[in-house]
């Protein structure tokens, strides 16, 4: 038995035995156990919302509708259909999960305020209409959820039911932990940080968004059913809009993305109002829970938007950063670490020297009446560094995005290793071996270097969500290999003291090289770099040139490079394409390009180009 399993077994045993024993004494009254039960069920609800908002970054202001769906679903199955409690609990999760899938569909097109309004509309529709249908309930009278029985034993005592709730919260905690430690958790975090970056690593953003909604919905439905059995009743207004907004506040106060933070905050807001009301009969103060919650929410947003857990994490990161810098010594901000050799993994194809890794033919991209790319043709031979240069607004990044699958061309073809990839989304192009960086940065800032490298190996993990939830031996082995490979890369970069810190703490040169390492960690046949020297000091650019030459000469890497730093392009590129006003105006070797009058005209203007072209 593993150490983790031993700890879980011990904790579960204690949390089951203690309530059951105390429930048979007069030391803790029924009202106290009921309040503890509120804290437990609210914790489970907060865990469910944290999956969606804290991990995947998807807004939901109507989570109470999913919780209500679970409670009503359990009532219909367990009470009306007289099915076993376990069947009702499973049905509650499935019903809420199905509704969450439907609610999540708009998230594929909407985000921010518009998605929030959609989720509010959902919970209002549930509260005012759907849950009052005769087929579901007796109008606004709600439904009853009696406590289940096992043989002759009934869970009528609140302490006995609290023991069940504790077990349920532990199970949800472990399942949440398993998901977060898998490729699905990294994918959710990648989407939260930057959807384009996540897709460049092979994450199917659309499917993962829906998966986050479904997982969150299933957990919410189970929590709703457990709460319904706790109080014995659920009405259409029990989990309405007001409750949904309160739940949102608890999760934000506890700290989005922090499992312990959201559980603690929700447990406090569930427990204390019930104690004040039912034990001390101070209903006046318990009614102020919404005022207290609103005040804490405003203070959280002002002082630290990441909640109490985020504030603690920020403080810890500051201390760890100081220790890491002390271990690294005086680090030159211009220093660019040497890229390690990346062994060919995951069946990455071997490219022949005479093969064109990338072929772009007649690609045209229009945005309304603006032609951003006009009938562009480029070839990227294997084992070479090919530069793509041009003045600002020439269409270079748009062409990159057309190759990467982020914009759809109106005409033309894109072939990777001879395969037409023009109809494939970005994440499938990554699966085929297209790695890239971004001009604005292609890392998840709030993830550590190790977590970014793990996210970059998304295509190497092949297990399903059910396997991830169960943390099967196959999952553990694949995750072990990913973690080992990530640590080898960090060690080769010489940045081990910074491995556990968010990459936002790295210097500009370190970030760029880590971004390149993430793009290279799966040995893609083609690496596309979008202005890798942006923001670098001259000394760092020289180091970057050495790293690029090493990639080509030592590792045989094929590179397509957008760069405004022309000396860097002339230094490292074997072939250069020049764009101006969306069209390719010249191509050839560096010396040939610098002697081309059209290139001089594009960069310097006609009069200045003529002056430069006249011999002294």
Coordinates of C-alpha atoms in Angstrom, one line a residue, residues 117-511:
X117 CA -24.8 36.3 -19.0
X118 CA -25.5 33.0 -20.6
X119 CA -24.9 31.1 -17.3
X120 CA -27.1 33.6 -15.4
X121 CA -29.9 33.0 -17.9
X122 CA -29.5 29.2 -17.3
X123 CA -29.9 29.4 -13.5
X124 CA -32.9 31.8 -13.8
X125 CA -34.6 29.5 -16.3
X126 CA -34.0 26.6 -13.9
X127 CA -35.4 28.5 -10.9
X128 CA -38.4 30.2 -12.5
X129 CA -39.5 27.6 -15.0
X130 CA -37.8 24.2 -15.5
X131 CA -37.8 23.1 -11.8
X132 CA -41.5 24.0 -11.4
X133 CA -42.7 21.8 -14.2
X134 CA -45.2 19.2 -12.9
X135 CA -43.2 16.3 -14.3
X136 CA -40.3 17.4 -12.1
X137 CA -41.9 18.7 -9.0
X138 CA -45.1 20.0 -7.5
X139 CA -44.6 23.6 -8.8
X140 CA -42.8 25.7 -6.2
X141 CA -43.4 23.1 -3.5
X142 CA -40.2 21.4 -4.3
X143 CA -39.3 17.7 -3.7
X144 CA -38.4 15.6 -0.7
X145 CA -35.1 13.7 -0.3
X146 CA -35.4 11.4 2.7
X147 CA -32.2 9.9 4.2
X148 CA -31.3 6.6 2.8
X149 CA -31.2 3.3 4.7
X150 CA -29.0 0.2 4.5
X151 CA -31.0 -2.8 5.6
X152 CA -32.3 -2.0 9.0
X153 CA -29.9 0.9 9.6
X154 CA -31.1 4.4 8.8
X155 CA -28.9 7.5 8.4
X156 CA -31.5 9.6 10.2
X157 CA -29.0 10.9 12.8
X158 CA -27.2 13.9 11.4
X159 CA -23.8 12.6 12.7
X160 CA -24.2 9.4 10.7
X161 CA -25.0 11.4 7.5
X162 CA -22.1 13.7 8.2
X163 CA -19.8 10.6 8.1
X164 CA -21.2 9.9 4.6
X165 CA -20.6 13.5 3.6
X166 CA -17.0 13.4 4.8
X167 CA -16.3 10.3 2.7
X168 CA -17.9 12.0 -0.3
X169 CA -15.8 15.1 0.1
X170 CA -12.6 13.0 0.4
X171 CA -13.5 11.1 -2.8
X172 CA -14.2 14.3 -4.7
X173 CA -11.0 15.8 -3.4
X174 CA -9.0 12.8 -4.6
X175 CA -10.6 12.7 -8.0
X176 CA -10.0 16.4 -8.3
X177 CA -6.4 15.9 -7.3
X178 CA -6.0 13.1 -9.9
X179 CA -7.4 15.2 -12.7
X180 CA -5.2 18.1 -11.8
X181 CA -2.1 15.9 -11.8
X182 CA -2.9 14.6 -15.3
X183 CA -2.7 15.9 -18.9
X184 CA -6.3 17.1 -18.4
X185 CA -5.4 19.3 -15.5
X186 CA -2.4 20.8 -17.4
X187 CA -4.7 21.3 -20.4
X188 CA -7.2 23.1 -18.3
X189 CA -4.5 25.4 -16.9
X190 CA -3.1 26.0 -20.4
X191 CA -6.6 27.1 -21.6
X192 CA -7.0 29.4 -18.6
X193 CA -3.6 31.0 -19.3
X194 CA -3.7 31.3 -23.2
X195 CA -5.9 29.2 -25.5
X196 CA -3.6 29.7 -28.5
X197 CA -0.5 28.6 -26.5
X198 CA -2.4 25.5 -25.3
X199 CA -3.5 24.5 -28.8
X200 CA 0.1 24.9 -30.0
X201 CA 1.0 22.1 -27.6
X202 CA -1.8 19.9 -28.9
X203 CA -4.6 20.7 -26.5
X204 CA -8.0 20.4 -28.1
X205 CA -9.4 23.6 -26.6
X206 CA -13.0 23.1 -27.6
X207 CA -13.2 19.5 -26.2
X208 CA -11.4 20.5 -23.0
X209 CA -13.7 23.4 -22.4
X210 CA -16.7 21.1 -22.6
X211 CA -14.9 18.5 -20.5
X212 CA -14.4 21.1 -17.8
X213 CA -18.1 21.9 -17.8
X214 CA -19.1 18.3 -17.7
X215 CA -16.7 17.3 -14.8
X216 CA -17.8 20.4 -12.9
X217 CA -21.4 19.6 -13.5
X218 CA -21.1 16.0 -12.4
X219 CA -19.4 17.1 -9.1
X220 CA -22.0 19.8 -8.7
X221 CA -24.9 17.3 -9.2
X222 CA -23.5 14.9 -6.6
X223 CA -23.0 17.7 -4.1
X224 CA -26.6 18.9 -4.7
X225 CA -27.9 15.4 -4.1
X226 CA -25.9 15.0 -0.9
X227 CA -27.1 18.4 0.4
X228 CA -30.7 17.5 -0.5
X229 CA -30.5 14.3 1.6
X230 CA -28.9 16.4 4.4
X231 CA -31.8 18.8 4.8
X232 CA -34.5 16.4 3.4
X233 CA -35.9 18.8 0.9
X234 CA -35.0 21.0 -2.1
X235 CA -37.0 23.8 -3.7
X236 CA -36.7 25.7 -6.9
X237 CA -35.2 28.7 -5.0
X238 CA -32.8 26.7 -2.9
X239 CA -30.0 27.0 -5.4
X240 CA -31.1 30.0 -7.3
X241 CA -29.2 33.0 -8.6
X242 CA -28.5 34.4 -5.1
X243 CA -26.9 31.1 -4.0
X244 CA -24.9 30.9 -7.3
X245 CA -23.4 34.3 -6.7
X246 CA -22.6 33.4 -3.1
X247 CA -20.9 30.3 -4.2
X248 CA -18.9 32.3 -6.7
X249 CA -17.8 34.7 -3.9
X250 CA -16.7 31.9 -1.6
X251 CA -14.5 30.4 -4.4
X252 CA -12.9 33.7 -5.2
X253 CA -12.3 34.5 -1.5
X254 CA -10.7 31.1 -0.9
X255 CA -8.6 31.5 -4.0
X256 CA -9.4 30.4 -7.6
X257 CA -7.5 27.3 -8.4
X258 CA -6.7 26.5 -4.8
X259 CA -8.4 23.3 -3.7
X260 CA -7.7 23.8 0.0
X261 CA -8.6 27.5 -0.2
X262 CA -12.0 27.1 -1.8
X263 CA -12.9 24.1 0.5
X264 CA -12.0 26.1 3.6
X265 CA -13.9 29.2 2.5
X266 CA -17.0 27.3 1.6
X267 CA -16.9 25.2 4.8
X268 CA -16.7 28.4 6.9
X269 CA -19.6 30.1 5.1
X270 CA -21.7 26.9 5.3
X271 CA -21.0 26.2 9.0
X272 CA -21.1 29.5 10.9
X273 CA -24.4 30.9 9.7
X274 CA -26.1 27.6 10.6
X275 CA -24.5 27.6 14.0
X276 CA -25.6 31.2 14.7
X277 CA -29.1 30.5 13.6
X278 CA -29.8 26.9 14.8
X279 CA -27.6 26.7 17.9
X280 CA -27.4 30.2 19.3
X281 CA -30.7 31.4 17.8
X282 CA -29.0 34.6 16.5
X283 CA -30.8 34.8 13.2
X284 CA -30.1 38.6 13.0
X285 CA -26.3 38.0 12.7
X286 CA -26.7 34.9 10.4
X287 CA -28.6 37.1 7.9
X288 CA -25.5 39.2 7.5
X289 CA -23.6 36.4 5.9
X290 CA -24.3 38.0 2.5
X291 CA -23.0 41.3 3.7
X292 CA -19.9 39.6 5.2
X293 CA -19.4 37.7 2.0
X294 CA -19.7 40.8 -0.2
X295 CA -17.3 42.7 2.0
X296 CA -14.7 39.9 1.9
X297 CA -15.2 39.6 -1.9
X298 CA -14.5 43.3 -2.4
X299 CA -11.5 43.2 -0.1
X300 CA -10.2 40.2 -2.0
X301 CA -10.5 41.8 -5.4
X302 CA -8.8 45.0 -4.1
X303 CA -6.0 43.4 -2.1
X304 CA -5.3 40.2 -4.0
X305 CA -7.6 38.9 -6.8
X306 CA -6.2 35.4 -6.3
X307 CA -7.9 35.2 -2.9
X308 CA -6.4 34.3 0.5
X309 CA -4.7 31.2 -0.9
X310 CA -3.3 33.3 -3.8
X311 CA -1.9 35.8 -1.3
X312 CA -0.1 33.0 0.6
X313 CA 1.2 31.5 -2.6
X314 CA 2.5 34.9 -3.8
X315 CA 4.4 35.3 -0.5
X316 CA 5.8 31.8 -0.7
X317 CA 6.9 32.4 -4.3
X318 CA 8.8 35.6 -3.3
X319 CA 10.7 33.7 -0.6
X320 CA 11.4 30.8 -3.0
X321 CA 12.6 33.3 -5.7
X322 CA 15.1 34.8 -3.3
X323 CA 16.4 31.4 -2.4
X324 CA 16.6 30.3 -6.0
X325 CA 18.5 33.4 -7.1
X326 CA 20.9 32.9 -4.2
X327 CA 21.5 29.4 -5.4
X328 CA 22.0 30.5 -9.0
X329 CA 24.3 33.4 -7.9
X330 CA 24.6 36.5 -9.9
X331 CA 22.6 35.8 -13.1
X332 CA 23.3 37.9 -16.2
X333 CA 19.9 39.0 -17.6
X334 CA 21.4 38.8 -21.1
X335 CA 22.5 35.2 -20.6
X336 CA 20.6 32.7 -22.8
X337 CA 21.1 29.1 -21.6
X338 CA 22.3 26.5 -24.1
X339 CA 19.5 24.4 -25.5
X340 CA 19.9 20.7 -24.6
X341 CA 19.7 17.9 -27.1
X342 CA 16.1 16.6 -27.4
X343 CA 15.9 12.8 -28.1
X344 CA 13.4 11.9 -30.7
X345 CA 10.3 10.8 -28.8
X346 CA 6.8 9.5 -29.4
X347 CA 7.5 8.2 -32.9
X348 CA 8.4 11.7 -34.3
X349 CA 9.2 11.2 -38.0
X350 CA 12.7 11.2 -39.3
X351 CA 13.0 13.8 -42.1
X352 CA 15.3 13.2 -45.1
X353 CA 17.7 15.9 -46.0
X354 CA 16.3 16.6 -49.4
X355 CA 12.6 16.7 -48.2
X356 CA 10.7 19.9 -47.9
X357 CA 9.3 19.9 -44.3
X358 CA 6.9 22.7 -45.1
X359 CA 5.3 23.8 -48.4
X360 CA 3.1 26.8 -48.7
X361 CA 1.4 27.3 -52.0
X362 CA -0.7 30.3 -53.0
X363 CA -1.9 31.1 -49.5
X364 CA -4.2 34.2 -49.3
X365 CA -5.7 35.6 -46.1
X366 CA -8.3 38.4 -46.1
X367 CA -9.9 40.2 -43.2
X368 CA -12.9 41.9 -44.8
X369 CA -11.5 44.0 -47.6
X370 CA -7.9 43.9 -46.3
X371 CA -5.6 41.4 -47.9
X372 CA -3.1 40.4 -45.2
X373 CA -1.4 37.6 -47.2
X374 CA -1.5 37.6 -51.0
X375 CA -0.7 34.4 -52.9
X376 CA 2.3 33.5 -50.7
X377 CA 4.6 30.6 -51.7
X378 CA 7.4 29.4 -49.4
X379 CA 9.4 26.2 -49.0
X380 CA 11.3 25.1 -45.8
X381 CA 13.9 22.4 -46.6
X382 CA 14.8 19.9 -43.9
X383 CA 17.7 20.8 -41.7
X384 CA 17.8 24.5 -42.6
X385 CA 16.9 27.7 -40.9
X386 CA 14.6 29.7 -43.1
X387 CA 14.0 33.4 -42.3
X388 CA 10.8 35.4 -43.0
X389 CA 11.4 39.1 -42.8
X390 CA 9.6 42.3 -43.8
X391 CA 8.5 45.6 -42.4
X392 CA 5.8 46.0 -39.8
X393 CA 2.4 45.0 -41.1
X394 CA 3.9 43.0 -44.0
X395 CA 1.7 39.9 -43.1
X396 CA 4.4 37.7 -41.6
X397 CA 2.6 36.7 -38.4
X398 CA -0.6 36.3 -40.3
X399 CA 1.2 33.8 -42.6
X400 CA 2.5 32.1 -39.5
X401 CA -1.0 31.8 -38.1
X402 CA -2.3 30.4 -41.4
X403 CA 0.4 27.7 -41.3
X404 CA -0.3 27.0 -37.6
X405 CA -4.1 26.8 -38.0
X406 CA -5.1 30.0 -36.1
X407 CA -6.6 31.7 -39.2
X408 CA -8.2 30.1 -42.2
X409 CA -6.9 31.1 -45.6
X410 CA -9.3 32.0 -48.3
X411 CA -7.1 30.2 -50.9
X412 CA -4.0 28.1 -51.1
X413 CA -2.5 25.0 -49.6
X414 CA -0.3 24.2 -46.6
X415 CA 1.6 20.8 -46.6
X416 CA 3.6 19.5 -43.7
X417 CA 5.9 16.5 -44.6
X418 CA 3.9 16.2 -47.8
X419 CA 0.5 16.0 -46.0
X420 CA -2.1 18.7 -46.7
X421 CA -3.0 20.2 -43.3
X422 CA -5.0 23.1 -44.5
X423 CA -8.3 21.8 -43.0
X424 CA -6.8 20.7 -39.6
X425 CA -7.2 22.8 -36.4
X426 CA -4.1 24.0 -34.6
X427 CA -4.0 21.2 -32.0
X428 CA -4.0 18.5 -34.7
X429 CA -1.1 20.3 -36.5
X430 CA 0.8 20.1 -33.3
X431 CA 0.1 16.4 -33.1
X432 CA 1.6 16.0 -36.6
X433 CA 4.8 17.8 -35.5
X434 CA 4.4 21.5 -35.9
X435 CA 6.0 23.3 -32.9
X436 CA 5.9 27.1 -32.6
X437 CA 6.5 30.1 -30.3
X438 CA 4.6 33.4 -30.2
X439 CA 5.7 37.0 -30.6
X440 CA 4.0 38.0 -27.3
X441 CA 5.3 34.9 -25.5
X442 CA 4.3 31.2 -25.7
X443 CA 4.4 30.1 -22.0
X444 CA 1.7 29.8 -19.4
X445 CA 3.0 32.6 -17.0
X446 CA 1.5 31.3 -13.8
X447 CA 2.7 27.7 -14.3
X448 CA 6.2 26.6 -13.3
X449 CA 8.9 25.7 -15.8
X450 CA 8.3 22.0 -15.1
X451 CA 4.5 22.5 -15.5
X452 CA 5.0 24.3 -18.9
X453 CA 7.3 21.5 -20.1
X454 CA 4.7 19.0 -19.0
X455 CA 2.0 20.9 -20.9
X456 CA 4.3 21.0 -23.9
X457 CA 4.4 17.1 -23.8
X458 CA 0.6 16.9 -24.0
X459 CA 0.8 14.9 -27.2
X460 CA 2.8 12.2 -25.4
X461 CA 0.1 11.3 -22.9
X462 CA -2.6 9.0 -24.4
X463 CA -4.8 8.0 -21.5
X464 CA -8.5 8.8 -21.2
X465 CA -10.3 10.9 -18.6
X466 CA -11.6 7.8 -16.8
X467 CA -8.1 6.5 -16.5
X468 CA -6.9 9.9 -15.2
X469 CA -9.7 9.9 -12.6
X470 CA -8.7 6.5 -11.4
X471 CA -5.0 7.2 -11.6
X472 CA -4.3 3.8 -13.2
X473 CA -0.8 2.3 -13.4
X474 CA -0.6 3.4 -17.1
X475 CA -1.3 7.0 -16.1
X476 CA 1.3 6.9 -13.4
X477 CA 3.9 5.5 -15.7
X478 CA 3.2 8.0 -18.5
X479 CA 3.3 10.9 -16.0
X480 CA 6.5 9.6 -14.5
X481 CA 8.2 9.6 -17.9
X482 CA 6.8 13.2 -18.7
X483 CA 8.1 14.4 -15.3
X484 CA 11.5 12.8 -15.8
X485 CA 11.9 14.2 -19.3
X486 CA 10.9 17.7 -18.0
X487 CA 13.5 17.6 -15.2
X488 CA 16.2 16.4 -17.6
X489 CA 15.5 19.5 -19.8
X490 CA 15.5 21.9 -16.8
X491 CA 18.8 20.3 -15.6
X492 CA 20.3 20.7 -19.1
X493 CA 19.2 24.3 -19.2
X494 CA 21.0 24.9 -15.9
X495 CA 17.9 26.4 -14.3
X496 CA 17.1 23.8 -11.7
X497 CA 16.7 26.4 -8.8
X498 CA 13.9 28.0 -10.8
X499 CA 12.1 24.9 -11.9
X500 CA 9.2 25.1 -9.4
X501 CA 8.6 28.8 -9.8
X502 CA 6.1 30.4 -12.2
X503 CA 7.9 31.3 -15.4
X504 CA 6.8 34.9 -15.0
X505 CA 9.8 35.3 -12.7
X506 CA 12.3 34.4 -15.4
X507 CA 14.4 37.0 -17.3
X508 CA 13.5 37.8 -20.9
X509 CA 16.3 35.6 -22.3
X510 CA 15.5 32.7 -20.0
X511 CA 11.8 32.9 -20.9

